[in-house]
Amino acid sequence: MSVIEMKLEREVAAETIKIQARKVQVHYGTNHALKDVDVDILSKNVTAFIGPSGCGKSTFLRCLNRMNDTVASAKVSGSILLDGADIYDPRVDPVQLRAKVGMVFQKPNPFPKSIYDNVAYGPKIHGLTRSKAELDEVVESCLRKAALWNEVKDRLQSPGTGLSGGQQQRLCIARAIATSPEVLLMDEPCSALDPIATAQVEELIDELRSQFSVVIVTHSMQQAARVSQRTAFFHLGHLVEYGETGTIFTNPKDPRTESYITGRIG
Amino acid sequence: MNTERHIASAFDRDLEGIQALVVKMGGLVEAALADAATALETRDEAMAERVRAQDGAIDALEVQVNDECLRLIATRAPAATDLRVVLTVMKIAASLERCGDYAKNLAKRSLVLNQMHVVEGATASIRRMARQVGLLLKDALDSFIHRDVELAASVRQQDRDVDHMYTALFREFLTHMMEDPRNITACMHLHFIAKNIERVGDHATTIAEQVIFLATGQMPSEPRPKADSVNMGKD
């Protein structure tokens, strides 16, 4: 591989902005959880949010598909544009939005249904497929993308809850991508997994970025360094620093970022 | 520069440990260079032999520095300044190991030169040059200890003086050789010694550049002043 090619691989693949957030503020009752966050999430990139507990990174992630709507005390202001369209526009249906902006949670949470139905559920309720054959195809392709197909193809009708933790998490990822989302939000997707399952999910994330924008919240700085192209560091509700992952981990501009990534402040 | 402590205090101890090792190495190299130059000037064979024997300790320290750095990278996954500390320590150790070799080589050649006629004034000039380079090395290591970018920058500037001294010695040796061909063997040895001391100066500069990288995250951009003007055989 030539020097030029090696450089290119590390460069941010596409500079198109998928999500543009401006002056985003979140209050939970009297608690000012997020203060004036401006971020451009690029398409076909993995963006990692890091920061100590309570820094606002998960809160911000949950703004991106209006999950905070489900929290009665939460008040979100500012603007978040997905492909230029305001996702907080009253005409936007949050359910439709969440089909476009999928989410994977910390703990694997498969539906108490078969492996097949877990993946088929989204396409069914959104009416994305016209026939059983088409649905079968979607299920297989999503399970393949989630690197789970070979392990489950002979037992698609067994309950999803019977899989191992790592398999369940990959099943949840297959379920999240079954509605053909454009953005995939992941809230500490590996924190309940062992290192092997973690490596599999990380490999998967790297493959998914050829099709989706992936935004991942992680407590593991090494994971952020491994999987992401861009990293955002949150602290006390502020977005302190946002930049190319290699730069953040070798030569951050803000002393707070440096202190956090080198293990000096929690 | 981040002076806060790590949450994991053992991480601080590991980082301090590798830096202490490299500073210790620097002390041994400075002493070896000064002793070797003194042994040359005073024709002190016992001192020259001691310098030769002690190079093993410098080499062993370099091995130890590399081992500790590998272990630290594998277990602590250092980032940002911490990572630069580890990389800098490894590079400084490599430079110091080479400087130790040059001092040892000086000591070996001094044993050969002891068997020959004295070349007027040469060994005193070499000892002065060695002292100058020793100070440079000391400044480079002090700049590392104190993360002193200004001192490191001055090392880069001062190396030019060493280059001038080398050029002057080169001419001096040529003159001696032309005056009396019986001086050629001794002058060839002396010239290798002078060249090697000049190389130690270059290593001091390399260390100073590493310190600038360590403190700022950037290698110094402007080219280092060079006063290398030995006209290859033209004089």
mmCIF file of C-alpha atoms in Angstrom, chain A residues 222 248-252 255 258-259 261-266, chain B residues 2 4-7 11 77 79-82 84 216-218:
data_model
loop_
_atom_site.group_PDB
_atom_site.id
_atom_site.type_symbol
_atom_site.label_atom_id
_atom_site.label_comp_id
_atom_site.label_asym_id
_atom_site.label_seq_id
_atom_site.Cartn_x
_atom_site.Cartn_y
_atom_site.Cartn_z
ATOM 1 C CA GLN A 222 -9.965 2.672 23.596
ATOM 2 C CA ILE A 248 -8.167 13.897 19.802
ATOM 3 C CA PHE A 249 -6.162 10.949 21.123
ATOM 4 C CA THR A 250 -2.679 12.202 20.244
ATOM 5 C CA ASN A 251 -2.842 15.959 20.477
ATOM 6 C CA PRO A 252 -6.097 17.317 21.890
ATOM 7 C CA PRO A 255 -6.622 20.568 28.543
ATOM 8 C CA GLU A 258 -6.259 15.731 27.564
ATOM 9 C CA SER A 259 -6.934 15.173 31.252
ATOM 10 C CA ILE A 261 -8.296 10.727 27.799
ATOM 11 C CA THR A 262 -5.094 10.267 29.793
ATOM 12 C CA GLY A 263 -7.013 9.204 32.889
ATOM 13 C CA ARG A 264 -6.586 12.295 35.034
ATOM 14 C CA ILE A 265 -10.175 13.378 35.562
ATOM 15 C CA GLY A 266 -13.211 11.128 35.907
ATOM 16 C CA ASN B 2 -0.293 18.351 31.869
ATOM 17 C CA GLU B 4 -2.122 16.702 37.019
ATOM 18 C CA ARG B 5 -1.760 13.269 38.537
ATOM 19 C CA HIS B 6 -3.385 10.200 37.041
ATOM 20 C CA ILE B 7 -6.304 8.648 38.860
ATOM 21 C CA PHE B 11 0.500 4.872 35.975
ATOM 22 C CA ALA B 77 -2.580 2.321 26.571
ATOM 23 C CA ALA B 79 -2.635 8.658 25.004
ATOM 24 C CA ALA B 80 -1.719 12.241 24.127
ATOM 25 C CA THR B 81 1.150 13.603 26.292
ATOM 26 C CA ASP B 82 1.588 10.259 28.059
ATOM 27 C CA ARG B 84 4.568 11.217 23.649
ATOM 28 C CA THR B 216 4.178 20.896 21.983
ATOM 29 C CA GLY B 217 2.987 17.838 20.059
ATOM 30 C CA GLN B 218 4.753 19.167 16.958
#
